[in-house]
CSV table of C-alpha atoms and ligand atoms in Angstrom, one decimal:
chain,number,residue,atom,x,y,z
Z,1,UNK,CA,73.3,121.7,78.7
Z,2,UNK,CA,74.4,118.4,80.1
Z,3,UNK,CA,73.2,117.6,83.5
Z,4,UNK,CA,75.1,114.9,85.4
Z,5,UNK,CA,73.6,113.7,88.6
Z,6,UNK,CA,76.1,111.8,90.6
Z,7,UNK,CA,75.9,110.2,94.3
Z,8,UNK,CA,78.3,112.1,96.3
Z,9,UNK,CA,80.6,115.3,96.3
Z,10,UNK,CA,83.5,113.2,96.0
Z,11,UNK,CA,82.1,111.7,92.6
Z,12,UNK,CA,81.5,115.4,91.5
Z,13,UNK,CA,85.3,116.3,92.4
Z,14,UNK,CA,86.6,113.1,90.7
Z,15,UNK,CA,84.6,113.8,87.4
Z,16,UNK,CA,85.6,117.5,87.4
Z,17,UNK,CA,89.2,116.5,88.0
Z,18,UNK,CA,89.1,113.9,85.2
Z,19,UNK,CA,87.5,116.6,82.6
Z,20,UNK,CA,90.3,119.2,83.6
Z,21,UNK,CA,93.1,116.7,83.2
Z,22,UNK,CA,91.7,115.5,80.0
Z,23,UNK,CA,91.8,119.1,78.6
Z,24,UNK,CA,95.2,119.9,79.8
Z,25,UNK,CA,96.6,116.7,78.1
Z,26,UNK,CA,94.7,117.3,75.2
Z,27,UNK,CA,96.1,120.8,74.9
Z,28,UNK,CA,99.6,119.9,75.6
Z,29,UNK,CA,99.6,117.2,72.9
Z,30,UNK,CA,98.4,119.9,70.5
Z,31,UNK,CA,101.4,122.4,71.6
Z,32,UNK,CA,99.1,125.1,73.0
Z,33,UNK,CA,98.9,124.7,76.8
Z,34,UNK,CA,95.4,124.9,78.4
Z,35,UNK,CA,93.9,128.3,79.7
Z,36,UNK,CA,91.8,127.5,82.8
Z,37,UNK,CA,89.0,129.5,84.2
Z,38,UNK,CA,89.0,129.0,88.0
Z,39,UNK,CA,86.3,129.6,90.6
Z,40,UNK,CA,86.7,130.1,94.4
Z,41,UNK,CA,84.2,129.5,97.2
Z,42,UNK,CA,84.0,126.1,99.0
Z,43,UNK,CA,82.4,124.0,96.1
Z,44,UNK,CA,85.4,123.5,93.9
Z,45,UNK,CA,88.0,122.8,96.7
Z,46,UNK,CA,87.4,119.0,96.6
Z,47,UNK,CA,88.2,119.1,92.9
Z,48,UNK,CA,91.4,121.1,93.5
Z,49,UNK,CA,92.3,118.7,96.3
Z,50,UNK,CA,91.7,115.9,93.9
Z,51,UNK,CA,94.0,117.4,91.2
Z,52,UNK,CA,96.7,118.0,93.9
Z,53,UNK,CA,96.4,114.4,95.2
Z,54,UNK,CA,96.9,113.0,91.6
Z,55,UNK,CA,100.1,115.1,91.2
Z,56,UNK,CA,101.4,113.8,94.5
Z,57,UNK,CA,100.5,110.3,93.3
Z,58,UNK,CA,102.5,110.9,90.1
Z,59,UNK,CA,99.5,110.6,87.9
Z,60,UNK,CA,98.7,114.1,86.9
Z,61,UNK,CA,99.6,115.8,83.5
Z,62,UNK,CA,102.3,118.4,83.2
Z,63,UNK,CA,100.9,121.8,83.9
Z,64,UNK,CA,103.8,123.6,82.1
Z,65,UNK,CA,102.6,126.5,80.3
Z,66,UNK,CA,99.1,126.4,81.7
Z,67,UNK,CA,97.4,129.7,82.4
Z,68,UNK,CA,94.7,130.3,84.7
Z,69,UNK,CA,92.1,133.0,85.2
Z,70,UNK,CA,90.1,133.6,88.3
Z,71,UNK,CA,86.4,134.5,87.9
Z,72,UNK,CA,86.3,137.2,90.3
Z,73,UNK,CA,88.2,139.1,93.2
Z,74,UNK,CA,87.2,141.3,96.3
Z,75,UNK,CA,87.7,145.0,96.2
Z,76,UNK,CA,88.9,146.6,99.3
Z,77,UNK,CA,91.1,144.2,101.1
Z,78,UNK,CA,94.6,145.0,102.2
Z,79,UNK,CA,97.1,143.9,99.5
Z,80,UNK,CA,98.0,140.2,100.1
Z,81,UNK,CA,94.8,139.4,102.4
Z,82,UNK,CA,94.5,135.7,102.8
Z,83,UNK,CA,91.0,135.6,101.5
Z,84,UNK,CA,91.6,137.6,98.4
Z,85,UNK,CA,90.8,135.1,95.6
Z,86,UNK,CA,94.0,135.5,93.9
Z,87,UNK,CA,95.9,134.5,97.2
Z,88,UNK,CA,93.2,131.6,97.8
Z,89,UNK,CA,93.7,130.2,94.2
Z,90,UNK,CA,97.5,130.1,94.5
Z,91,UNK,CA,97.3,128.5,98.1
Z,92,UNK,CA,94.5,125.9,97.2
Z,93,UNK,CA,95.7,125.0,93.8
Z,94,UNK,CA,98.2,126.6,91.3
Z,95,UNK,CA,101.3,126.6,93.7
Z,96,UNK,CA,100.9,122.9,94.4
Z,97,UNK,CA,100.5,122.3,90.6
Z,98,UNK,CA,103.6,124.4,90.0
Z,99,UNK,CA,101.9,126.9,87.8
Z,100,UNK,CA,104.0,130.1,88.4
Z,101,UNK,CA,102.2,133.2,89.9
Z,102,UNK,CA,102.8,135.1,86.4
Z,103,UNK,CA,100.7,132.8,84.6
Z,104,UNK,CA,98.1,133.0,87.5
Z,105,UNK,CA,95.8,135.8,86.7
Z,106,UNK,CA,92.8,137.6,88.6
Z,107,UNK,CA,90.9,140.9,88.0
Z,108,UNK,CA,93.3,143.6,89.7
Z,109,UNK,CA,91.5,145.4,92.6
Z,110,UNK,CA,94.2,147.9,93.1
Z,111,UNK,CA,92.1,151.2,93.9
Z,112,UNK,CA,93.9,153.6,91.7
Z,113,UNK,CA,93.2,151.7,88.5
Z,114,UNK,CA,89.9,150.2,89.4
Z,115,UNK,CA,88.0,152.0,86.5
Z,116,UNK,CA,90.4,150.3,84.1
Z,117,UNK,CA,90.3,146.9,85.8
Z,118,UNK,CA,87.5,145.5,83.7
Z,119,UNK,CA,88.7,146.2,80.3
Z,120,UNK,CA,92.3,145.2,81.4
Z,121,UNK,CA,91.0,141.9,82.2
Z,122,UNK,CA,89.1,141.2,79.3
Z,123,UNK,CA,92.2,142.2,77.2
Z,124,UNK,CA,94.3,139.6,79.3
Z,125,UNK,CA,91.8,136.9,78.6
Z,126,UNK,CA,91.9,137.7,74.9
Z,127,UNK,CA,95.7,137.8,75.0
Z,128,UNK,CA,95.9,134.3,76.3
Z,129,UNK,CA,93.6,133.2,73.5
Z,130,UNK,CA,90.6,132.9,75.6
Z,131,UNK,CA,89.6,130.6,78.4
Z,132,UNK,CA,89.2,126.8,77.2
Z,133,UNK,CA,87.4,125.5,80.3
Z,134,UNK,CA,85.7,127.7,83.0
Z,135,UNK,CA,84.9,126.0,86.3
Z,136,UNK,CA,82.0,127.6,88.1
Z,137,UNK,CA,80.2,127.3,91.6
Z,138,UNK,CA,76.8,128.7,92.0
Z,139,UNK,CA,75.3,131.0,94.8
Z,140,UNK,CA,72.2,130.2,96.6
Z,141,UNK,CA,70.8,133.2,94.8
Z,142,UNK,CA,71.9,131.8,91.4
Z,143,UNK,CA,74.9,134.0,90.9
Z,144,UNK,CA,77.8,132.9,89.0
Z,145,UNK,CA,81.1,134.5,89.5
Z,146,UNK,CA,79.9,137.5,91.5
Z,147,UNK,CA,77.2,138.4,89.0
Z,148,UNK,CA,74.3,138.9,91.3
Z,149,UNK,CA,70.6,138.7,90.3
Z,150,UNK,CA,69.8,141.4,88.0
Z,151,UNK,CA,73.3,141.4,86.2
Z,152,UNK,CA,73.1,142.0,82.4
Z,153,UNK,CA,73.4,138.7,80.4
Z,154,UNK,CA,75.7,140.7,78.1
Z,155,UNK,CA,77.9,141.9,80.9
Z,156,UNK,CA,81.8,141.9,80.8
Z,157,UNK,CA,84.4,142.2,83.7
Z,158,UNK,CA,83.5,145.1,86.0
Z,159,UNK,CA,82.9,146.3,89.6
Z,160,UNK,CA,79.6,144.8,91.4
Z,161,UNK,CA,78.1,145.4,94.7
Z,162,UNK,CA,77.4,142.2,96.7
Z,163,UNK,CA,73.8,141.4,98.0
Z,164,UNK,CA,73.4,141.0,101.7
Z,165,UNK,CA,72.8,137.2,101.2
Z,166,UNK,CA,75.9,136.7,99.4
Z,167,UNK,CA,77.9,138.6,102.1
Z,168,UNK,CA,76.2,136.5,104.7
Z,169,UNK,CA,76.9,133.2,102.7
Z,170,UNK,CA,80.6,134.2,102.7
Z,171,UNK,CA,81.1,135.5,106.1
Z,172,UNK,CA,82.3,132.2,107.2
Z,173,UNK,CA,85.6,132.8,105.1
Z,174,UNK,CA,86.3,135.8,107.1
Z,175,UNK,CA,86.1,134.0,110.5
Z,176,UNK,CA,82.4,135.0,111.5
Z,177,UNK,CA,79.5,132.6,110.6
Z,178,UNK,CA,76.8,135.0,111.0
Z,179,UNK,CA,78.3,138.5,110.8
Z,180,UNK,CA,79.1,139.7,107.3
Z,181,UNK,CA,80.8,142.8,108.7
Z,182,UNK,CA,84.2,141.8,107.4
Z,183,UNK,CA,83.1,141.0,103.9
Z,184,UNK,CA,83.8,143.5,101.4
Z,185,UNK,CA,80.9,145.1,99.7
Z,186,UNK,CA,82.4,145.6,96.2
Z,187,UNK,CA,83.9,143.0,93.8
Z,188,UNK,CA,85.2,142.9,90.3
Z,189,UNK,CA,83.9,139.8,88.4
Z,190,UNK,CA,83.9,138.5,84.9
Z,191,UNK,CA,80.6,139.3,83.3
Z,192,UNK,CA,78.0,136.8,82.2
Z,193,UNK,CA,79.1,137.4,78.5
Z,194,UNK,CA,82.7,136.8,79.5
Z,195,UNK,CA,81.8,133.5,81.1
Z,196,UNK,CA,79.7,132.5,78.0
Z,197,UNK,CA,83.0,133.0,75.8
Z,198,UNK,CA,84.9,130.1,77.4
Z,199,UNK,CA,84.9,127.1,75.4
Z,200,UNK,CA,83.5,124.6,78.0
Z,201,UNK,CA,81.6,125.5,81.2
Z,202,UNK,CA,81.8,123.2,84.2
Z,203,UNK,CA,79.3,124.1,86.8
Z,204,UNK,CA,79.7,122.1,90.1
Z,205,UNK,CA,77.3,122.2,92.9
Z,206,UNK,CA,76.9,120.0,96.0
Z,207,UNK,CA,74.4,119.9,98.9
Z,208,UNK,CA,70.8,120.7,99.2
Z,209,UNK,CA,71.4,124.3,100.0
Z,210,UNK,CA,71.9,124.7,96.2
Z,211,UNK,CA,69.0,122.6,94.7
Z,212,UNK,CA,66.7,125.5,94.4
Z,213,UNK,CA,69.3,127.8,92.6
Z,214,UNK,CA,70.2,124.5,90.4
Z,215,UNK,CA,66.8,123.8,89.5
Z,216,UNK,CA,66.1,127.6,88.5
Z,217,UNK,CA,69.3,127.5,86.5
Z,218,UNK,CA,68.7,124.3,84.5
Z,219,UNK,CA,65.1,124.0,84.1
Z,220,UNK,CA,63.7,127.7,84.8
Z,221,UNK,CA,63.4,130.5,82.3
Z,222,UNK,CA,66.6,132.4,81.2
Z,223,UNK,CA,66.5,135.4,83.1
Z,224,UNK,CA,68.8,138.0,84.6
Z,225,UNK,CA,67.2,137.2,87.9
Z,226,UNK,CA,69.0,133.9,87.8
Z,227,UNK,CA,72.4,134.6,86.3
Z,228,UNK,CA,73.3,130.9,86.1
Z,229,UNK,CA,70.3,130.3,83.8
Z,230,UNK,CA,72.5,132.1,81.1
Z,231,UNK,CA,74.5,128.6,80.8
Z,232,UNK,CA,71.3,127.5,78.7
Z,233,UNK,CA,72.7,129.7,75.8
Z,234,UNK,CA,76.1,127.9,76.0
Z,235,UNK,CA,76.9,125.2,73.4
Z,236,UNK,CA,79.0,123.1,75.8
Z,237,UNK,CA,78.0,123.4,79.3
Z,238,UNK,CA,78.2,120.6,81.9
Z,239,UNK,CA,76.5,120.7,85.3
Z,240,UNK,CA,77.9,118.2,87.8
Z,241,UNK,CA,75.7,117.8,90.8
Z,242,UNK,CA,75.6,115.5,93.8
Z,243,UNK,CA,72.3,114.1,95.2
Z,244,UNK,CA,71.5,117.1,97.3
Z,245,UNK,CA,72.0,119.6,94.7
Z,246,UNK,CA,70.2,117.7,92.1
Z,247,UNK,CA,67.0,117.0,94.4
Z,248,UNK,CA,64.7,119.6,93.0
Z,249,UNK,CA,65.3,119.0,89.3
Z,250,UNK,CA,61.9,117.5,87.7
Z,251,UNK,CA,63.9,115.9,84.9
Z,252,UNK,CA,66.2,114.0,87.2
Z,253,UNK,CA,65.4,110.4,85.9
Z,254,UNK,CA,66.0,111.4,82.4
Z,255,UNK,CA,69.5,113.0,83.2
Z,256,UNK,CA,70.5,109.9,85.0
Z,257,UNK,CA,69.4,107.7,82.0
Z,258,UNK,CA,71.4,110.1,79.6
Z,259,UNK,CA,74.6,109.8,81.8
Z,260,UNK,CA,74.2,106.0,82.3
Z,261,UNK,CA,73.6,105.4,78.4
Z,262,UNK,CA,76.3,107.8,77.4
Z,263,UNK,CA,78.7,106.4,74.8
Z,264,UNK,CA,82.3,106.0,76.1
Z,265,UNK,CA,83.8,107.8,73.3
Z,266,UNK,CA,81.7,111.0,74.0
Z,267,UNK,CA,83.3,112.2,77.2
Z,268,UNK,CA,82.0,115.5,78.8
R,301,GLP,C1,81.0,132.9,95.7
R,301,GLP,C2,81.9,133.0,94.4
R,301,GLP,C3,81.3,132.1,93.5
R,301,GLP,C4,80.9,130.9,94.0
R,301,GLP,C5,79.7,130.9,94.9
R,301,GLP,C6,79.3,129.6,95.6
R,301,GLP,O1,80.7,134.1,96.3
R,301,GLP,N1,82.1,134.3,93.9
R,301,GLP,O2,82.3,132.1,92.4
R,301,GLP,O3,80.6,130.0,93.3
R,301,GLP,O4,79.8,132.2,95.6
R,301,GLP,O5,80.2,129.7,96.7
R,301,GLP,P1,80.4,128.2,97.6
R,301,GLP,O6,80.9,127.2,96.6
R,301,GLP,O7,81.1,128.6,98.5
R,301,GLP,O8,79.0,127.9,98.0
């Protein structure tokens, strides 16, 4: 795992955007367009805004042929609800990059086919050749995707029940800061094993509220009680942090030194 402690959330967004664009260019040059795994939540929004700004400035790569797979989805929202993660990712990123809706995938929460949704999504990912790079945020309880503490480290895409804490954390998206009443209880999420199959994991965290979860994930024991700690098993995981999110790491000076001394050719 490579931990990259940067100064600000803007620095995090720029480095994440650089990394995504480099992959898109590399895969286009190889003739096999990139497959991107995308996270929702507020953390990656600055990265998505950066990618869109670069497209607006004419410096972005072409996203022709690129496919995207969302990490997770709410179950039980009316079709087309603006807070569905598929609607969110289209609005915040893929429409602006001109990636057509048929190449923007997410777990399908249609009630009638819910029992099959997990296996179908796994198959869609396999059919696309697997995810090259998976963007991840982290919940204050250490969840990734919607894999709440206690999720099997071997889990695949399936239905889960949100904790009260996550529903409270996400209430702001449903127009009520302190009332999680409008937040669904159930979700579909890529499993931890699904996430670990991606070629490169890019976990982004900003702000002090994430510091304890980040420290547990990066320097704590690997345990289902902190799902993000499973990243310790991945051969290519990058954790990009601003000052607040990095503030409880005990090896912070070492991570800074590694980053400062990193050879230019190496990249993330
Ligand atoms: C949400 C999402 C996760 C996200 C996390 C943190 O519930 N399902 O993918 O990483 O919680 O969200 P935020 O970035 O808004 O803090």
